[in-house]
Short mmCIF file of C-alpha atoms in Angstrom, two decimals:
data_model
loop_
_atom_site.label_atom_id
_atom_site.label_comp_id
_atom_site.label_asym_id
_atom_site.label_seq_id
_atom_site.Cartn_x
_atom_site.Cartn_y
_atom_site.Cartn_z
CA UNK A 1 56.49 80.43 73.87
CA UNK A 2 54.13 77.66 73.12
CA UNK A 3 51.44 76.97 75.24
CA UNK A 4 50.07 73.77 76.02
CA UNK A 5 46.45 72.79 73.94
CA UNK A 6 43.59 72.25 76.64
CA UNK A 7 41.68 69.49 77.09
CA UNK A 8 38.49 68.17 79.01
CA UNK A 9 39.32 65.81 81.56
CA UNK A 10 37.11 63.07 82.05
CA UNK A 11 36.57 59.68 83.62
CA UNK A 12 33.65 58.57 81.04
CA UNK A 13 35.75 56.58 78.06
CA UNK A 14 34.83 53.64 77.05
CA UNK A 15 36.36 50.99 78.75
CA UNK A 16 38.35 49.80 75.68
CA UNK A 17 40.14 52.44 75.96
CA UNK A 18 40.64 52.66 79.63
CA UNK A 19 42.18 49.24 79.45
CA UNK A 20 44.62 50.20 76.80
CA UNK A 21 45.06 53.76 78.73
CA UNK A 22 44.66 56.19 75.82
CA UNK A 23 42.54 58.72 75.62
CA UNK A 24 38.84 58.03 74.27
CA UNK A 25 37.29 60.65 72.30
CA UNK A 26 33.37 60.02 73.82
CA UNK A 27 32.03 59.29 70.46
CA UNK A 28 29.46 56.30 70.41
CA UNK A 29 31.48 54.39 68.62
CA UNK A 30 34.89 55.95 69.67
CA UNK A 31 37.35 56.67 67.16
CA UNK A 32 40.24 54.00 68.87
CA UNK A 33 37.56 51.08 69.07
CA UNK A 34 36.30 52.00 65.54
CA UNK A 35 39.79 52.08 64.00
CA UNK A 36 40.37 48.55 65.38
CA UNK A 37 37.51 47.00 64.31
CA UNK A 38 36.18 46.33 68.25
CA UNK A 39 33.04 46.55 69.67
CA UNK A 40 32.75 50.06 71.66
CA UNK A 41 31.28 49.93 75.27
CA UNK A 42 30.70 53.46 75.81
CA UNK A 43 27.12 55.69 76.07
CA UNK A 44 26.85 58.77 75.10
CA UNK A 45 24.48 59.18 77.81
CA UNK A 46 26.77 58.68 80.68
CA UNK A 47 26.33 54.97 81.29
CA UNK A 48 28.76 52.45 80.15
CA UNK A 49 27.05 49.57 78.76
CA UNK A 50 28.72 46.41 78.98
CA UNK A 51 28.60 43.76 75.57
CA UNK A 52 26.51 41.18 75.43
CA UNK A 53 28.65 37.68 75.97
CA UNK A 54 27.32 34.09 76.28
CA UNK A 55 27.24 32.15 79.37
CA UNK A 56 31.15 31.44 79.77
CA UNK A 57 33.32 30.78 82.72
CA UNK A 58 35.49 33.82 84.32
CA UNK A 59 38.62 33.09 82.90
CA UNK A 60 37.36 32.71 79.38
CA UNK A 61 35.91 36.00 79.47
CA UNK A 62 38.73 37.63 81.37
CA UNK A 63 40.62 36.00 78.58
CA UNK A 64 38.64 37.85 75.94
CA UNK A 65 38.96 41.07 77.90
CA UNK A 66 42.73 41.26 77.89
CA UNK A 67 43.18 40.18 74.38
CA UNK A 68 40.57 42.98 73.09
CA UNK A 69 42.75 45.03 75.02
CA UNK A 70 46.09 43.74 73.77
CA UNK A 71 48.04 46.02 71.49
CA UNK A 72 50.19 44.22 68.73
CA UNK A 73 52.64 46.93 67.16
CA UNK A 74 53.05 44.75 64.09
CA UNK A 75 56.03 43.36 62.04
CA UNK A 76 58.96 44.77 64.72
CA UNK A 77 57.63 42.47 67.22
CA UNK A 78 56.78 39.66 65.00
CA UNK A 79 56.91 36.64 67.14
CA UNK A 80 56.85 34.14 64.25
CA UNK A 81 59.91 35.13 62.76
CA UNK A 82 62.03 33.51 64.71
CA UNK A 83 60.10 30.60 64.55
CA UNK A 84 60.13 30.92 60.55
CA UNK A 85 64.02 31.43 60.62
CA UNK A 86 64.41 28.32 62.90
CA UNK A 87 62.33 25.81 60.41
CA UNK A 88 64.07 27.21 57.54
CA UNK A 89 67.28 25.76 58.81
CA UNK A 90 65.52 22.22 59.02
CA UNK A 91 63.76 22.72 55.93
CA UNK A 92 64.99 20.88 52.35
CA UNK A 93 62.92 22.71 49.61
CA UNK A 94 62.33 21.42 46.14
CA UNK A 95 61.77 23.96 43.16
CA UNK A 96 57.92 23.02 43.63
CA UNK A 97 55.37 20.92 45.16
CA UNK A 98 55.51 17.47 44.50
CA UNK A 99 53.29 14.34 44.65
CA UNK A 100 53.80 13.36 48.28
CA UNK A 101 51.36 16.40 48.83
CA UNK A 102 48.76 14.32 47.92
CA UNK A 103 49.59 11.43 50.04
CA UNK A 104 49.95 14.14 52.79
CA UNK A 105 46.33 15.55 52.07
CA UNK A 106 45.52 12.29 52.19
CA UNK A 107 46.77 11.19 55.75
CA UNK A 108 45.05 14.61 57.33
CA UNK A 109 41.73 13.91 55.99
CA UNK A 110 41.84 10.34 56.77
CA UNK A 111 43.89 10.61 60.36
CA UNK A 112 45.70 13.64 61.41
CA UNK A 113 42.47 15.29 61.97
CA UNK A 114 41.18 13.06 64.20
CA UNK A 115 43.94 13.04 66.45
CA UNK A 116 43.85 17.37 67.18
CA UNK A 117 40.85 16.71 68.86
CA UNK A 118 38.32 14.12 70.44
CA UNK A 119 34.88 15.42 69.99
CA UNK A 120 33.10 14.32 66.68
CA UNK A 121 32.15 18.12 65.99
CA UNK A 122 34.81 19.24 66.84
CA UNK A 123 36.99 16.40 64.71
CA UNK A 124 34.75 17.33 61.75
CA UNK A 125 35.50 21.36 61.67
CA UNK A 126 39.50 19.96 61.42
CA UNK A 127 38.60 17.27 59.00
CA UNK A 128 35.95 19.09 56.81
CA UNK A 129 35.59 23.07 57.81
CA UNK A 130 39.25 24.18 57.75
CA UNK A 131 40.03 22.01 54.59
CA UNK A 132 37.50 23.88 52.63
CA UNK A 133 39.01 27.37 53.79
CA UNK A 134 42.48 25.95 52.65
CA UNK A 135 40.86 25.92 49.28
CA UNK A 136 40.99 29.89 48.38
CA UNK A 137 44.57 30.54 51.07
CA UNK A 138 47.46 28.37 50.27
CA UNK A 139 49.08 29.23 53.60
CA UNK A 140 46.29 27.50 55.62
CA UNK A 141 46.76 24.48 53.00
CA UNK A 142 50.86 24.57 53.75
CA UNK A 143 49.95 24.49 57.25
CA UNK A 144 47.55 21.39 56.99
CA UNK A 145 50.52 19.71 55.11
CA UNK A 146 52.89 20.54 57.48
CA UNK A 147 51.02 19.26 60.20
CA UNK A 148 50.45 16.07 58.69
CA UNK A 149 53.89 15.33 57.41
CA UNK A 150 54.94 15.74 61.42
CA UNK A 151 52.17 13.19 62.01
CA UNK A 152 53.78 10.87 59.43
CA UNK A 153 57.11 11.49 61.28
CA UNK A 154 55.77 10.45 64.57
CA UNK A 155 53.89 7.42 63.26
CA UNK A 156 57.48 6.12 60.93
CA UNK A 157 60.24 6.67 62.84
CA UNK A 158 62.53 4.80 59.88
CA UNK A 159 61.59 8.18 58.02
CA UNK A 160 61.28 10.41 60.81
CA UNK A 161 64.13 12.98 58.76
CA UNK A 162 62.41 12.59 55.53
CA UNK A 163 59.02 13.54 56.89
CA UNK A 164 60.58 16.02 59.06
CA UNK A 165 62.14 17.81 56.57
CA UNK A 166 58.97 17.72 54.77
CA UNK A 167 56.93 19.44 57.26
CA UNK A 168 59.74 22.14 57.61
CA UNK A 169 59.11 22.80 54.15
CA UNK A 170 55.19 23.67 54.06
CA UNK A 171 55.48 25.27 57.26
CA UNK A 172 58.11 27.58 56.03
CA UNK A 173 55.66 28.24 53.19
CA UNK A 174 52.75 28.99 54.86
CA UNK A 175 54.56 31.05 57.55
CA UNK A 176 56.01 33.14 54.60
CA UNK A 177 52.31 34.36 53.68
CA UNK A 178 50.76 34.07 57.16
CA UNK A 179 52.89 36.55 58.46
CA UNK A 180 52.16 39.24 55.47
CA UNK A 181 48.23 38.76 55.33
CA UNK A 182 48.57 38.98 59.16
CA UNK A 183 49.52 42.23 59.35
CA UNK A 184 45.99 43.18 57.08
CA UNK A 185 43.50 41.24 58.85
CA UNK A 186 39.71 41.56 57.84
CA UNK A 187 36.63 39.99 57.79
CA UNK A 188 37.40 37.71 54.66
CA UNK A 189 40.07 36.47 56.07
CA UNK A 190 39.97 35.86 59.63
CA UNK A 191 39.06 32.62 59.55
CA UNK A 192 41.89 31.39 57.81
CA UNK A 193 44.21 33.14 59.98
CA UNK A 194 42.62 31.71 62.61
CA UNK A 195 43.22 28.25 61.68
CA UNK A 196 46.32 28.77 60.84
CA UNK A 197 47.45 30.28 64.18
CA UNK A 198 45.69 27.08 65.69
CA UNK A 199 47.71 24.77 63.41
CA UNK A 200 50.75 26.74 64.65
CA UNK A 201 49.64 26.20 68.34
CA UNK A 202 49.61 22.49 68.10
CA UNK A 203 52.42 22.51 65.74
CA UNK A 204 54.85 24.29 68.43
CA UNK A 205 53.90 21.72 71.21
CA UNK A 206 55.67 19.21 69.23
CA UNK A 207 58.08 20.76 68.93
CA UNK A 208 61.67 19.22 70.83
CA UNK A 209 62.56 21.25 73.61
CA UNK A 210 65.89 19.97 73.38
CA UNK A 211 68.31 21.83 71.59
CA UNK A 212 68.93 20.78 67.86
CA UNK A 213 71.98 22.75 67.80
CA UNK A 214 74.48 24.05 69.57
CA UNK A 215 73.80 27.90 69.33
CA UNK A 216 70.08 27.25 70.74
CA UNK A 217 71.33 26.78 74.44
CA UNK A 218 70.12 24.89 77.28
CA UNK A 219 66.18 25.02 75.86
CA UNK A 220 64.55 26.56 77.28
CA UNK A 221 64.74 29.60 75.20
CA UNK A 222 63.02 27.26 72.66
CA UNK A 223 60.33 27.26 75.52
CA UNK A 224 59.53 30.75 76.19
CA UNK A 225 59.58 31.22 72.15
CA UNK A 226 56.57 28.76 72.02
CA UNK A 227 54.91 30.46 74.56
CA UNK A 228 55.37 33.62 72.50
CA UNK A 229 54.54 32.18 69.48
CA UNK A 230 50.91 31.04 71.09
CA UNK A 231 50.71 34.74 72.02
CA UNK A 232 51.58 36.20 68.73
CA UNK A 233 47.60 34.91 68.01
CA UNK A 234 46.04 37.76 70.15
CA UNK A 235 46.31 40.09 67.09
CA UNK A 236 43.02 38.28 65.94
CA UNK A 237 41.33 39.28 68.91
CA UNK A 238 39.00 41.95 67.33
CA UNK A 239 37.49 39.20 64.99
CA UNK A 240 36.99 36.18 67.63
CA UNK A 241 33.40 37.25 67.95
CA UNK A 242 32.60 37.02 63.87
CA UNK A 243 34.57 33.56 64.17
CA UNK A 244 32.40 31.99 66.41
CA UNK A 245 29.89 32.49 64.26
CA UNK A 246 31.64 30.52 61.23
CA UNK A 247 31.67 26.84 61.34
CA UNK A 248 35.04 27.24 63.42
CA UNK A 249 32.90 27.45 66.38
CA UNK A 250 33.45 24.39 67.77
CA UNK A 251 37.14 25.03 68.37
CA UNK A 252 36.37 27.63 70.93
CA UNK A 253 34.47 25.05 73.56
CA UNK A 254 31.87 27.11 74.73
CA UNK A 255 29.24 24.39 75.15
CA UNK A 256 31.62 21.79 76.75
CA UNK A 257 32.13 23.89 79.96
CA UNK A 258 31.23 22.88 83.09
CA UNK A 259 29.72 26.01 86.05
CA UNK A 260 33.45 26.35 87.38
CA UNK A 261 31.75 28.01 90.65
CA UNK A 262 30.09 24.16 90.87
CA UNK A 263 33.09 21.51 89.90
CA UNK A 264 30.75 18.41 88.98
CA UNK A 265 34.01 15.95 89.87
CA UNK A 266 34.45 14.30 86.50
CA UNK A 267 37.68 16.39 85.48
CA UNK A 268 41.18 16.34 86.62
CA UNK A 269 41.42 16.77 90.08
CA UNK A 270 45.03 17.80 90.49
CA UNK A 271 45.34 16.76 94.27
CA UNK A 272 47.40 19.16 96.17
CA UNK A 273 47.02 22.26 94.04
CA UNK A 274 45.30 24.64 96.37
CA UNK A 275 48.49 24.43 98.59
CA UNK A 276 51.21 24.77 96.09
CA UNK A 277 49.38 27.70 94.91
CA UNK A 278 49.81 28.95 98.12
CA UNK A 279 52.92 28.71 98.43
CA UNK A 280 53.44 30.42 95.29
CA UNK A 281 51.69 33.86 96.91
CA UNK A 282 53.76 33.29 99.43
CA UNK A 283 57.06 33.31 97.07
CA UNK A 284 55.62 36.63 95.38
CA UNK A 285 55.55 38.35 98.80
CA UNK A 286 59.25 37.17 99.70
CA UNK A 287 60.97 37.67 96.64
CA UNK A 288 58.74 40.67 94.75
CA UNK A 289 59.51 44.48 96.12
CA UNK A 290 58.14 46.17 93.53
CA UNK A 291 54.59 46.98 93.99
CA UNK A 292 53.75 47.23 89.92
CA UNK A 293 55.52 44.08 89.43
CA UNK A 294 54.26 42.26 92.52
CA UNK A 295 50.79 43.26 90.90
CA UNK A 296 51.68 41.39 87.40
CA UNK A 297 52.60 38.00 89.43
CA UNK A 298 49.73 38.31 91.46
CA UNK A 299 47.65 38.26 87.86
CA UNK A 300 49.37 35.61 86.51
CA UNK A 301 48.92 33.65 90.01
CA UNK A 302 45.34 34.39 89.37
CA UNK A 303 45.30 33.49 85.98
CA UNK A 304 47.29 30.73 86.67
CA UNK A 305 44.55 29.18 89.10
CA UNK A 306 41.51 30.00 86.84
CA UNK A 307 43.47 27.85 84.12
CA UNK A 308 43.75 24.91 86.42
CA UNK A 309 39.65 25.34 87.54
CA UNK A 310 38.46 25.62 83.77
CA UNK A 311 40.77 22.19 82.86
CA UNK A 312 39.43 21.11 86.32
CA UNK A 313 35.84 21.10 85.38
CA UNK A 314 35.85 20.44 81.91
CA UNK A 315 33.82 17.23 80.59
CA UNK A 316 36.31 14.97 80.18
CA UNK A 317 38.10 14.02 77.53
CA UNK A 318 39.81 17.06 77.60
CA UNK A 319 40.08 18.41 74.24
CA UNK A 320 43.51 20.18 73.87
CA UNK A 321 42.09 24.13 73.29
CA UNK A 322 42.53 24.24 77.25
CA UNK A 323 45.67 24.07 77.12
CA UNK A 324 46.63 27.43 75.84
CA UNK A 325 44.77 29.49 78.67
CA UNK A 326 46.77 30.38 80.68
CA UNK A 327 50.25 31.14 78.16
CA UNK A 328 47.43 33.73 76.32
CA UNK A 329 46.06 35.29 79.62
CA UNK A 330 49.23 36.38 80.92
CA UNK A 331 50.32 39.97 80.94
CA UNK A 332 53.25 41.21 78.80
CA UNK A 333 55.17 42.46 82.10
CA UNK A 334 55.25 39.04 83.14
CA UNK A 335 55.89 37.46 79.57
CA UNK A 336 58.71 39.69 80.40
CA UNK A 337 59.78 38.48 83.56
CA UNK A 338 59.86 34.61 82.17
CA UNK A 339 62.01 36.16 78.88
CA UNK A 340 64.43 36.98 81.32
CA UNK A 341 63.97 34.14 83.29
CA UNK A 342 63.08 35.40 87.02
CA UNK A 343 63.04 32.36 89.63
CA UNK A 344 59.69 33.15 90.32
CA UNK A 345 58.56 33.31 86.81
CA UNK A 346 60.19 30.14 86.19
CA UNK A 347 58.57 28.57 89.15
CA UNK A 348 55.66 29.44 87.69
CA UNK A 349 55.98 27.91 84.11
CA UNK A 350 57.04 24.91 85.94
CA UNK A 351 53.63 24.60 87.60
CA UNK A 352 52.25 25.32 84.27
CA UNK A 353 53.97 22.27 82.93
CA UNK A 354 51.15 20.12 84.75
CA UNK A 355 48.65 20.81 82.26
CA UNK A 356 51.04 19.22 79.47
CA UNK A 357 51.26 16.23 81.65
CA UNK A 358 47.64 16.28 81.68
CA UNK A 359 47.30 16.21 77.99
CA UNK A 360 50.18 13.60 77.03
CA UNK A 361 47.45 11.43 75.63
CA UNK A 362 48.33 13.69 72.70
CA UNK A 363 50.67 12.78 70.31
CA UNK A 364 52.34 16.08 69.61
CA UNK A 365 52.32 16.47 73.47
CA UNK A 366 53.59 13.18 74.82
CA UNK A 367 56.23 13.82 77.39
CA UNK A 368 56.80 17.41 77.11
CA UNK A 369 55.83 18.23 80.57
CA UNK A 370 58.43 16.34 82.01
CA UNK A 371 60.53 17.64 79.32
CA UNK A 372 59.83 21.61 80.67
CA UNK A 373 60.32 20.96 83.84
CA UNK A 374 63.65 18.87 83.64
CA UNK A 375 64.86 22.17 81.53
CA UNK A 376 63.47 24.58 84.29
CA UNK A 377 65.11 22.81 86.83
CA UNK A 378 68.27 22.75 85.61
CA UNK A 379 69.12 26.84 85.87
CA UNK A 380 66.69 27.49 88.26
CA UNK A 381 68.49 28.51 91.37
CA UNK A 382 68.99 25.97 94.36
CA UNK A 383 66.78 28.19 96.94
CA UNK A 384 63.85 27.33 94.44
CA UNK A 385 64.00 23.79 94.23
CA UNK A 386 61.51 23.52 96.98
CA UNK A 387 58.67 24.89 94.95
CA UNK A 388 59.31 21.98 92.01
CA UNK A 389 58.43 19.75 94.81
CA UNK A 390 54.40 19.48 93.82
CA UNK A 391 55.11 19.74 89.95
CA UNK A 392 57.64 16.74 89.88
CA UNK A 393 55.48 15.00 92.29
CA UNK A 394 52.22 15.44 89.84
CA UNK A 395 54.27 14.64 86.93
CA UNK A 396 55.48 11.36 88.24
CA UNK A 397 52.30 10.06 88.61
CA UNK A 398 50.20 8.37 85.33
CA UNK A 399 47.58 11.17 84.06
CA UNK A 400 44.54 10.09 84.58
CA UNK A 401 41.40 12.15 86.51
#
């Protein structure tokens, strides 16, 4: 009969691995941290010594923390292939590029960019920085063409299809070797991975929410897949550190936060949020038995509030990086609970839907808050309505600070 191997017991890992709960091996670097290319926290001495991090708010570094500690099993739970099968139906594809590329190239450098962002510095990393990358990885260029062909579709709605149809064409492309180089990431290419995935991230929020055909439901299936396509980014994790020291920096909007602990006033104030939250801790306690689970909405409550603070004390204009906090900080437990659309969880996304409204000075935004929360509300059960009170109250109103 086999016996079982021994092993030391000890509480002294690293906390990468406690986070991921595996075992650590004690080495200084460990063998799990090493393998995946993250920064090891544990002594060999007996101390654990924490990283050194800038000055950032809490739920930016929380954020870090539970992306570093994410675990992406690769190509079975590929969140962009759905997306990439859904373009492909929209897509028309010649044999090979054509010259409208250039008039699309074009239109980025001279407009699109501008429009992903309002800071100068940050304007120039989309107009200059990422086009240069683009040079040596043709998916980051499809991507930048894609983008700019849905500008063009939003700006001429006499040929919103043609444009349309171009845009499903280069992001088909560029999703086709995105998702193969993103199973490899290194050092070389991080960067352009990284700009991709942002290009995706703005991409997806214009995207309609209602359905463009039958088979695709009431929408908001469409929802919760954009949600897990912004999610699908936190396989870059290990290398955000080495990007912000590239001339992507800017994107990340470290030097445009305000002390959260000390709101200064001059961002969005959303009036009446401390008591909808409330309520919402309330609605966990009344309609959550399970103790694990309970735990996972009470960190997505949480989360959910830190997201508000950080867009809360922001120097205004907001710049629209904020608005994928809180869809990244979640758990997967709970990214579980909204795929199969718990009350609660729904509830939640339709506070969420706020923040759209407060970017829909954005053209790829526009209305789309309304839009989530008029899908939310149609199969969310009766007993819930109540809580949709605050967001369809704050959504009625013009955004402004």
């Amino acid at each position: 009969m086999a016996t079982r191997r021994s092993h030391k017991k000890s509480r002294n890992g690293c906390e990468q691995c406690k986070r991921r709960r595996v075992k650590c091996d004690e080495d200084n670097p460990c063998k799990n941290c090493s393998r995946r290319g993250m920064e090891c926290t544990f002594d060999s001495r007996g101390s654990l010594t924490p990283p050194d991090r800038p000055n950032e708010t809490g739920i930016l570094v929380d954020l870090r923390d539970r992306m570093l500690a994410s675990e992406q099993p690769g190509e079975a739970a590929d969140p962009f292939r759905v997306f990439n099968e859904r373009i492909e139906r929209g897509a028309f594809f010649p044999q090979e590029w054509t010259g409208q590329d250039f008039e699309l190239m074009h239109h980025y450098t001279m407009y699109t960019c501008k429009t992903i962002a309002r800071r100068p510095d940050i304007q120039e990393t989309w107009q200059e920085a990422i086009p240069k990358i683009a040079y040596s990885y043709e998916f980051l260029m499809h991507g930048i063409l894609a983008f700019s062909a849905l500008h063009l579709a939003h700006l001429k709605p006499e040929r919103h299809s043609y444009y349309l149809a171009s845009s499903g064409f280069h992001m088909t492309l560029g999703l086709r070797s995105f998702r193969r180089i993103l199973l490899s990431p290194t050092n070389d290419n991080c960067c352009a991975l990284f700009a991709f995935c942002s290009f995706i991230m703005v991409y997806i929020s214009a995207s309609p929410t209602e359905p463009a055909e039958p088979d695709l439901g009431d929408g908001l299936d469409s929802i919760i897949e954009l949600l897990g396509l912004c999610r699908g980014t936190l396989v870059l994790a290990p290398y955000l550190e080495r990007i912000q020291t590239t001339p992507l920096k800017p994107l990340f909007l470290s030097e445009f936060y305000a002390d959260v602990s000390s709101p200064t006033g001059s961002g969005y104030q959303f009036d009446g949020l401390e008591e909808h939250l409330a309520h919402l801790h309330q609605l966990i306690q009344s309609n959550i038995s399970d103790s694990i689970s309970a735990e996972s909405y009470l960190r997505a409550l949480d989360r959910l509030k830190a997201s508000f603070e950080t867009i809360r004390c922001f120097e205004l204009p907001l710049e629209i990086g904020l608005l994928y906090i809180w869809p990244l900080s979640i758990d997967e437990p709970f990214f579980n609970e909204l795929k199969q659309r718990h009350p609660v969880a729904l509830v939640f996304l339709a506070t969420y839907s706020v923040q759209l409204h407060a970017f829909s000075d954005y053209w790829f935004v526009g209305q789309q808050g309304f839009a989530w929360l008029s899908r939310i509300s149609a199969v969310l059960p009766g007993e819930f309505h109540e809580f949709l009170t605050w967001p369809r109250l704050y959504s009625s109103q013009d955004p402004i600070p």
